[in-house]
């Protein structure tokens, strides 16, 4: 199924990449334009600074006698370069080792034979004549000082790459197919598992996979070269029959997707690629990387209001979305995840994903959404001195796991919630991405407390963890009202302990809030009375303050703390607007107009809460 989908993708984008061609970084250009004038030497152009990638011939090769590649090969093959070694003073110098020199000359001879064979098949072409004239000269004995044997070298004539000729493309494709189809004979033909036709079969896939993190020079999509891998005593593709066309198309299509930023994303040591059966379909997959409010709102509308969101989910029924997560182990591709779903189902799952991580910014009265990579980063360690996350501490495979959860509509890994809570307690840092990830994990790992897994406050809830979190936010608000310039709040000191053992902390802080309420009463009696009443009502929701909270209840504590703060921020913003309009504030509004609800905090409220 996977190879069939890749072949379909290759057919839908036919003409993008020639057979057995690949985007490669060319570092040196051999321009033969001047060789016809007085037997001048070709011009060698340094392309290293350009970071230039061109579509050039390529095929997988390995072993002690690797085959050359037409027109675009390393300096060792194309120019008999022996390589650079470290000299006595530590600088790199040209190798004079007899083994290196002999190997370079042997490989250059094979390269000359290959290119000469092409020139002999097309003697009428000016390019073939120019290349043949260049090859008639002895192998070079002097190279640019910066060149090394592994640098890729390509040949051009009059500003055009020779390998871009139609004659070069067709000749190279025929050459590789012949080499990769194995020994001639009856066993060379059979039923292809991909297309279902009797065709010439491959012995190995001709195109290696490029672009996966940690991949090598010859990473194979299908590789059976050890006795433990053999099927019925047959190695490589003998027991997995794939025809030449299907093997080439599937590997080429995968390489094209890996090279296209609009169809791939990297996550730690994984690569995620996606495509649709109809190449013109907008999958909205990119919103996982860079969600835009308008796009996300449309996806969520399609989930919550199917009739009103019909336009968001409208797409051809026969269209399908494919996603593939790949890793590498010893030059073998590992398929970590593979999914095929209808495009409407994809959009429904994406809408659910963003709805599950939705957080409310009370100050600005807006909802916020976060990309997968931003959610993953929030699970790393927070560096207080640098005021940023330490990206090297991100849990392994978490980005790939969250992407999988989004596309499959499944729960994130079970370890996510405990790890995230441990980070919050240890770092003393809470921001909106962490809250979004916590809410997502809570919603998808439990079926209880659905009324609390919403972006805004639920004042009627009696769930102990949630109410304790609300109380903590109220106590913090009382302290800030009484001490506007406090540097270290009770949240900074006690939240890590209160999340786990709320009874001891909240009992002590409630006693400590009494002098703060008296301080507030000196300037605004109604405000102090309103804040005391709210705190008393919250405590009345509890039969008893729990001594300890479970992991799930700890998450609800943080959620209740955030909901109460966001609710207070919204009330504070309305109180400030009323004050600016010259209206007299009621007792509740006086309590809500907290000192921290200022323009400076409005800028930071999107990200940092604690």
XYZ file of C-alpha atoms in Angstrom:
610
model
C 0.000 0.000 0.000
C 2.793 2.430 0.857
C 4.716 1.806 -2.360
C 1.501 2.003 -4.385
C 0.713 5.421 -2.895
C 4.234 6.656 -3.649
C 3.969 5.416 -7.243
C 0.654 7.275 -7.601
C 2.319 10.380 -6.209
C 5.154 10.032 -8.731
C 2.659 9.667 -11.590
C 0.698 12.747 -10.475
C 3.906 14.809 -10.459
C 5.368 13.228 -13.564
C 8.076 15.360 -15.135
C 9.250 16.987 -11.902
C 12.315 14.761 -11.525
C 13.801 12.514 -14.252
C 14.356 8.856 -13.507
C 17.446 8.216 -11.385
C 18.018 11.935 -10.850
C 18.147 13.625 -7.459
C 18.618 17.148 -6.055
C 22.300 17.237 -5.149
C 24.662 19.940 -3.921
C 27.235 20.606 -6.639
C 30.427 22.130 -5.226
C 32.542 22.448 -8.387
C 31.616 23.183 -11.997
C 33.825 22.055 -14.897
C 33.026 24.431 -17.762
C 34.193 23.066 -21.139
C 33.271 26.189 -23.132
C 36.923 27.234 -23.526
C 38.411 23.809 -24.355
C 37.792 24.169 -28.086
C 39.999 27.280 -28.325
C 43.657 26.349 -28.667
C 43.252 23.261 -26.467
C 42.753 25.481 -23.421
C 42.169 23.937 -20.023
C 38.548 23.828 -18.819
C 37.403 26.466 -16.357
C 36.931 25.163 -12.809
C 34.297 27.205 -10.930
C 33.907 27.069 -7.152
C 30.207 26.788 -6.204
C 30.630 26.015 -2.504
C 29.506 29.422 -1.248
C 26.318 29.255 -3.294
C 25.044 26.161 -1.459
C 23.689 25.217 -4.848
C 21.502 22.160 -5.411
C 20.752 20.906 -8.894
C 18.858 17.907 -10.213
C 21.610 15.545 -11.332
C 22.078 11.814 -12.059
C 22.304 9.546 -9.053
C 21.993 5.936 -7.964
C 22.895 3.965 -4.905
C 26.320 2.375 -4.820
C 28.369 0.504 -2.275
C 31.124 -2.056 -1.950
C 34.828 -1.968 -2.777
C 34.183 -1.187 -6.450
C 31.391 1.398 -6.580
C 30.126 2.292 -10.038
C 30.597 5.814 -11.435
C 27.747 8.248 -12.060
C 27.221 10.013 -15.360
C 28.564 13.600 -15.508
C 27.869 14.388 -11.813
C 30.260 12.533 -9.536
C 32.837 13.161 -6.851
C 36.208 14.704 -7.602
C 37.788 11.303 -6.985
C 35.846 9.811 -9.918
C 35.654 12.847 -12.206
C 39.174 14.265 -11.685
C 41.214 11.437 -10.086
C 41.562 13.498 -6.907
C 43.424 11.435 -4.241
C 41.943 13.401 -1.326
C 43.247 15.696 1.408
C 45.010 14.529 4.552
C 46.244 16.328 7.666
C 49.813 17.620 7.207
C 52.578 18.043 9.807
C 51.382 21.531 10.758
C 47.757 20.424 11.098
C 46.586 21.884 7.789
C 45.074 19.737 5.049
C 47.405 18.836 2.191
C 47.099 16.680 -0.911
C 47.551 12.986 -0.210
C 50.617 11.330 -1.749
C 49.815 7.894 -0.360
C 50.159 5.281 -3.103
C 46.907 3.573 -2.067
C 44.909 6.827 -2.324
C 46.491 7.718 -5.654
C 45.882 4.251 -7.127
C 42.251 4.189 -5.940
C 41.617 7.634 -7.434
C 43.113 6.646 -10.795
C 41.142 3.390 -10.891
C 37.855 5.142 -10.183
C 38.631 7.905 -12.660
C 39.286 5.276 -15.324
C 35.833 3.774 -14.663
C 34.314 7.256 -14.880
C 36.075 7.891 -18.199
C 34.808 4.591 -19.588
C 31.228 5.438 -18.611
C 31.273 8.957 -20.072
C 33.138 7.805 -23.190
C 30.462 5.171 -23.764
C 27.814 7.905 -23.740
C 29.868 10.073 -26.094
C 30.228 7.170 -28.534
C 26.447 6.653 -28.564
C 25.817 10.320 -29.460
C 28.781 11.398 -31.616
C 26.739 14.060 -33.427
C 26.056 16.122 -30.294
C 28.346 19.149 -29.754
C 28.304 18.403 -26.028
C 29.460 14.843 -26.631
C 32.259 16.083 -28.872
C 33.420 18.605 -26.275
C 33.353 16.030 -23.474
C 35.187 13.468 -25.623
C 37.887 16.017 -26.454
C 38.316 16.762 -22.736
C 38.589 13.069 -21.892
C 41.270 12.550 -24.561
C 43.633 14.584 -22.417
C 45.479 12.868 -19.561
C 43.931 12.906 -16.111
C 44.676 16.148 -14.239
C 47.548 16.230 -11.785
C 46.733 19.622 -10.224
C 43.495 20.566 -8.477
C 42.185 23.648 -6.617
C 43.615 23.772 -3.108
C 40.183 23.769 -1.483
C 38.884 20.770 -3.443
C 38.568 17.370 -1.754
C 37.875 13.953 -3.206
C 34.268 13.785 -1.936
C 33.218 17.134 -3.416
C 30.568 16.789 -6.128
C 31.698 17.862 -9.609
C 29.408 18.457 -12.617
C 30.174 19.331 -16.253
C 28.727 22.229 -18.224
C 29.055 23.628 -21.730
C 28.024 27.140 -22.758
C 26.192 27.712 -19.496
C 24.141 24.484 -19.587
C 24.644 21.284 -17.642
C 25.481 18.367 -19.895
C 23.467 15.970 -17.731
C 20.300 17.989 -18.473
C 20.320 16.827 -22.109
C 17.404 14.506 -22.997
C 19.970 12.083 -24.411
C 21.766 12.003 -21.061
C 18.563 11.400 -19.092
C 17.317 8.526 -21.233
C 20.766 6.921 -21.520
C 21.379 7.066 -17.776
C 17.928 5.641 -16.957
C 18.521 2.696 -19.320
C 21.988 2.126 -17.854
C 20.759 2.016 -14.230
C 17.754 -0.166 -15.011
C 19.982 -2.685 -16.734
C 22.438 -2.728 -13.829
C 19.761 -3.002 -11.114
C 17.580 -5.648 -12.740
C 19.966 -8.424 -11.682
C 21.180 -11.314 -13.771
C 19.518 -11.908 -17.075
C 17.286 -14.914 -17.448
C 13.870 -16.217 -16.508
C 14.149 -15.179 -12.870
C 14.525 -11.568 -13.993
C 10.787 -11.312 -14.772
C 7.857 -11.820 -12.464
C 4.694 -10.436 -10.895
C 5.279 -7.012 -9.337
C 3.597 -6.655 -5.928
C 3.024 -2.946 -6.523
C 1.464 -2.699 -9.980
C 0.355 -6.335 -10.372
C 1.917 -6.777 -13.812
C 4.523 -9.246 -15.055
C 7.543 -7.017 -15.540
C 11.362 -7.059 -15.278
C 12.138 -7.137 -11.565
C 14.757 -5.340 -9.512
C 17.412 -7.053 -7.449
C 17.848 -3.899 -5.316
C 16.151 -0.521 -5.304
C 18.183 1.731 -7.627
C 17.616 5.014 -5.757
C 18.661 5.488 -2.099
C 16.574 7.625 0.224
C 18.021 11.039 1.030
C 16.980 13.691 3.530
C 16.124 11.672 6.652
C 18.099 12.781 9.747
C 21.138 10.563 10.366
C 20.785 8.886 6.959
C 23.908 7.661 5.189
C 25.077 7.597 1.606
C 23.078 4.517 0.622
C 19.979 4.403 2.811
C 17.515 1.901 1.369
C 13.727 1.818 1.658
C 13.750 -1.993 1.291
C 16.942 -3.853 2.199
C 17.293 -7.607 2.857
C 21.005 -8.313 2.838
C 21.541 -10.391 5.997
C 20.655 -14.084 6.513
C 18.202 -13.105 9.265
C 16.327 -10.948 6.723
C 16.121 -13.543 3.944
C 12.790 -14.975 2.899
C 12.798 -18.544 1.592
C 16.555 -18.280 1.387
C 16.371 -15.371 -1.066
C 18.121 -12.095 -0.305
C 17.365 -8.508 -1.322
C 14.212 -8.149 -3.474
C 14.072 -11.776 -4.603
C 11.242 -12.504 -2.152
C 9.764 -8.978 -2.482
C 9.254 -8.623 -6.222
C 9.165 -5.009 -7.354
C 9.430 -4.039 -10.999
C 11.916 -1.508 -12.250
C 9.384 1.261 -12.872
C 7.627 0.935 -9.499
C 10.878 0.730 -7.540
C 12.247 3.793 -9.255
C 9.057 5.847 -8.985
C 8.463 5.072 -5.303
C 12.006 5.980 -4.227
C 12.099 9.086 -6.445
C 8.716 10.289 -5.152
C 9.838 9.858 -1.545
C 13.060 11.787 -2.194
C 11.061 14.562 -3.881
C 8.760 14.841 -0.845
C 11.716 14.879 1.552
C 13.245 17.752 -0.415
C 10.016 19.818 -0.493
C 9.495 22.048 2.608
C 5.754 22.147 1.881
C 5.503 18.369 2.178
C 7.927 17.463 4.954
C 8.877 18.336 8.494
C 11.727 17.185 10.701
C 11.201 16.030 14.277
C 14.314 15.117 16.230
C 15.690 12.069 14.382
C 12.514 11.591 12.304
C 11.227 12.966 9.036
C 7.500 13.338 8.383
C 6.249 13.596 4.797
C 2.675 13.988 3.572
C 0.832 14.185 0.281
C -2.637 13.773 -1.218
C -3.898 11.696 -4.092
C -4.921 14.944 -5.769
C -1.751 17.098 -5.778
C -3.837 20.311 -5.945
C -5.680 19.651 -2.664
C -4.908 22.005 0.208
C -4.487 19.633 3.140
C -4.015 22.333 5.814
C -1.305 20.062 7.220
C 0.944 23.099 7.502
C -1.223 24.447 10.316
C 0.445 21.948 12.633
C 3.680 23.854 12.042
C 2.370 27.420 11.779
C -1.322 27.658 12.759
C -3.139 30.747 11.547
C -6.182 31.857 13.581
C -8.475 32.093 10.545
C -7.551 28.623 9.266
C -7.850 27.075 12.718
C -11.214 28.734 13.357
C -12.524 27.260 10.114
C -11.309 23.772 11.049
C -12.867 23.988 14.519
C -16.138 25.269 13.024
C -16.227 22.219 10.783
C -16.010 19.997 13.881
C -18.408 21.816 16.209
C -20.930 22.955 13.605
C -20.866 20.500 10.686
C -23.530 22.370 8.734
C -22.022 25.808 9.221
C -18.545 24.382 8.645
C -19.452 22.484 5.520
C -17.154 24.676 3.434
C -14.273 23.844 5.760
C -14.719 20.117 5.127
C -15.819 20.254 1.497
C -13.509 18.216 -0.710
C -13.746 15.404 -3.252
C -14.726 12.152 -1.536
C -12.268 10.125 -3.573
C -9.310 12.234 -2.437
C -7.030 10.739 0.206
C -4.366 12.062 2.544
C -1.164 10.122 3.188
C 1.401 10.731 5.933
C 4.628 8.852 6.555
C 7.035 9.107 9.499
C 10.530 7.772 8.821
C 13.658 7.069 10.838
C 16.973 5.439 9.956
C 18.814 2.520 11.513
C 22.124 1.428 9.948
C 21.245 2.680 6.456
C 17.800 1.122 6.584
C 14.618 3.174 6.578
C 12.263 2.545 9.499
C 8.597 3.303 8.866
C 7.608 4.623 12.303
C 4.077 5.579 11.237
C 1.937 5.321 8.111
C -1.577 6.700 7.724
C -4.060 6.938 4.849
C -7.353 8.752 5.489
C -9.888 10.778 3.475
C -9.140 14.480 3.376
C -12.421 15.435 5.160
C -11.440 13.119 8.015
C -8.020 14.780 8.155
C -9.608 18.203 8.555
C -11.953 16.896 11.240
C -9.004 15.487 13.202
C -7.023 18.703 12.817
C -10.004 20.718 14.020
C -10.312 18.448 17.054
C -6.583 18.756 17.705
C -6.698 22.549 17.889
C -9.924 22.536 19.901
C -8.310 20.229 22.466
C -5.311 22.535 22.980
C -7.253 25.804 22.873
C -6.374 28.298 25.618
C -8.091 31.583 26.480
C -6.258 34.868 26.876
C -8.600 36.719 29.225
C -6.827 40.050 28.938
C -7.251 40.236 25.145
C -10.386 38.041 25.108
C -8.946 35.789 22.394
C -8.174 32.107 21.958
C -4.626 30.974 21.275
C -3.311 27.948 19.377
C 0.183 26.534 19.112
C 2.227 24.623 16.586
C 3.463 21.118 17.338
C 7.086 22.215 17.650
C 6.109 24.982 20.112
C 4.175 22.517 22.251
C 7.137 20.142 22.205
C 9.545 22.908 23.191
C 7.387 23.765 26.206
C 8.126 20.299 27.592
C 11.833 21.130 27.792
C 13.649 22.615 30.784
C 13.199 26.367 31.351
C 16.369 28.417 31.797
C 15.534 31.372 34.086
C 18.785 33.213 33.413
C 18.383 33.143 29.635
C 14.585 33.355 29.806
C 14.067 30.573 27.271
C 13.656 26.825 26.928
C 16.700 24.569 26.585
C 15.914 22.806 23.317
C 18.404 20.009 23.977
C 16.225 18.779 26.866
C 13.142 18.079 24.748
C 11.892 14.498 25.371
C 13.004 12.158 22.599
C 10.532 11.472 19.773
C 7.920 13.779 21.351
C 7.370 15.874 18.216
C 6.793 12.780 16.086
C 4.516 11.345 18.786
C 2.393 14.507 18.969
C 2.130 14.699 15.181
C 0.999 11.077 15.174
C -1.587 11.841 17.859
C -2.930 14.765 15.807
C -3.225 12.793 12.559
C -4.654 9.658 14.170
C -6.946 11.523 16.549
C -5.327 9.562 19.374
C -3.957 10.278 22.829
C -0.386 11.566 23.259
C 2.162 9.243 24.896
C 1.283 8.271 28.475
C 4.489 9.753 29.884
C 3.682 13.256 28.619
C 1.474 14.422 31.504
C 3.827 13.351 34.359
C 6.849 14.785 32.566
C 5.113 18.094 31.909
C 3.937 18.429 35.523
C 7.441 17.653 36.759
C 8.842 20.397 34.507
C 6.299 22.936 35.768
C 7.051 22.178 39.418
C 10.828 22.126 38.924
C 11.129 25.187 36.663
C 8.573 27.410 38.444
C 7.494 28.474 34.973
C 4.018 28.334 33.466
C 3.095 29.799 30.084
C 0.343 29.328 27.536
C 2.078 26.646 25.436
C 2.548 24.561 28.588
C -1.089 25.079 29.518
C -2.181 24.114 26.014
C -0.119 20.922 26.154
C -1.396 20.123 29.650
C -5.012 20.595 28.568
C -4.442 18.476 25.460
C -2.924 15.643 27.484
C -5.694 15.836 30.078
C -8.498 15.747 27.518
C -7.064 12.848 25.535
C -5.914 10.650 28.414
C -9.058 10.764 30.587
C -12.779 10.598 29.954
C -13.672 12.210 33.275
C -14.094 15.874 34.151
C -15.061 16.886 30.610
C -16.773 19.962 32.005
C -13.364 21.195 33.217
C -11.497 20.514 29.993
C -12.711 23.753 28.460
C -10.726 26.927 27.790
C -12.588 29.070 30.354
C -13.579 29.052 34.024
C -16.209 26.681 35.435
C -17.172 28.347 38.760
C -19.634 25.593 39.760
C -17.122 22.732 39.672
C -16.438 20.970 42.970
C -13.536 18.842 41.744
C -10.948 19.229 44.537
C -7.867 19.718 42.346
C -9.584 22.297 40.141
C -11.002 24.279 43.090
C -7.631 24.269 44.869
C -6.029 25.768 41.772
C -8.689 28.492 41.682
C -8.080 29.252 45.374
C -4.336 29.578 44.753
C -4.999 32.156 42.032
C -7.357 34.101 44.326
C -4.801 34.172 47.150
C -2.178 35.433 44.714
C -4.562 38.169 43.532
C -5.136 39.293 47.130
C -1.385 39.519 47.744
C -0.823 41.517 44.544
C -3.675 43.886 45.415
C -2.163 44.539 48.829
C 1.487 44.593 47.684
C 1.622 45.978 44.124
C 5.420 45.978 44.001
C 6.040 42.509 45.443
C 8.981 40.758 43.767
C 8.333 37.179 44.872
C 4.694 36.141 45.094
C 3.193 33.257 47.045
C 2.908 31.441 43.729
C 6.654 31.666 43.230
C 7.224 30.248 46.718
C 4.501 27.687 47.231
C 2.860 26.594 43.975
C 5.212 23.639 43.449
C 4.223 22.267 46.857
C 0.571 23.265 46.629
C 0.122 21.311 43.398
C 1.058 18.080 45.205
C -0.063 18.754 48.801
C -2.628 21.578 48.828
C -4.012 21.198 52.386
C -0.911 22.383 54.257
C -0.162 25.197 51.818
C -3.646 26.616 51.300
C -4.480 26.518 55.014
C -1.345 28.505 55.792
C -1.868 30.972 52.944
C -5.484 31.599 53.908
C -4.316 32.714 57.347
C -1.620 34.868 55.689
C -4.249 36.533 53.452
C -6.020 38.157 56.409
C -3.498 41.001 56.913
C -3.483 41.558 53.150
C -7.274 41.972 53.192
C -6.968 44.502 56.040
C -4.411 46.425 53.970
C -6.795 46.466 50.995
C -9.674 47.575 53.229
C -7.776 50.743 54.216
C -8.041 52.018 50.642
C -11.147 50.186 49.397
C -13.439 48.422 51.831
C -15.830 47.131 49.154
C -12.917 45.595 47.207
C -11.611 43.786 50.300
C -15.085 42.524 51.131
C -15.630 41.285 47.562
C -12.298 39.438 47.447
C -12.881 37.868 50.862
C -16.338 36.750 49.787
C -15.034 35.128 46.617
C -12.343 33.291 48.536
C -14.876 32.059 51.118
C -17.229 30.842 48.362
C -14.383 28.880 46.736
C -13.446 27.195 50.027
C -17.126 26.320 50.567
C -17.044 24.244 47.359
C -14.738 21.777 49.137
C -15.891 19.332 51.789
C -12.287 19.187 52.884
C -9.017 20.367 51.393
C -7.246 17.258 49.991
C -3.946 16.362 51.597
C -2.479 14.977 48.370
C -3.403 15.127 44.675
C -3.019 12.460 42.010
C -1.325 13.189 38.668
C -4.668 13.905 37.035
C -5.739 16.164 39.905
C -2.419 18.026 39.736
C -3.142 18.808 36.082
C -6.607 20.043 37.067
C -4.995 22.224 39.777
C -2.888 23.985 37.131
C -5.928 24.249 34.868
C -8.047 25.789 37.641
C -5.248 28.228 38.478
C -5.055 29.334 34.845
C -8.824 29.603 34.395
C -9.175 31.777 37.494
C -6.319 34.046 36.421
C -7.696 34.391 32.896
C -11.160 35.166 34.301
C -9.674 37.830 36.588
C -7.702 39.317 33.716
C -10.885 39.679 31.632
C -12.667 41.354 34.552
C -9.668 43.641 35.123
C -9.641 44.718 31.478
C -13.345 45.587 31.670
C -12.815 47.478 34.936
C -10.021 49.552 33.386
C -12.227 50.404 30.390
C -15.031 51.460 32.754
C -12.623 53.628 34.749
C -11.296 55.270 31.576
C -14.876 55.988 30.549
C -15.406 57.825 33.838
C -17.824 55.295 35.308
C -17.931 54.549 39.014
C -16.717 51.041 39.750
C -18.803 48.595 41.736
C -17.276 46.622 44.591
C -16.540 43.630 42.361
C -14.927 45.820 39.713
C -12.755 47.517 42.331
C -11.539 44.088 43.387
C -10.862 43.074 39.781
C -8.849 46.199 38.899
C -5.608 44.597 40.090
C -2.319 46.504 39.936
C -0.754 43.882 37.697
C -3.503 44.317 35.099
C -1.571 46.995 33.266
C -0.507 47.601 29.713
C 2.863 45.968 30.327
C 1.241 42.756 31.587
C -1.128 42.746 28.678
C 1.866 42.254 26.384
C 3.211 39.358 28.447
C -0.104 37.682 29.239
C -0.037 35.808 25.934
C 2.949 33.753 26.987
C 4.058 33.907 30.618
C 1.620 33.285 33.455
C 4.014 32.405 36.226
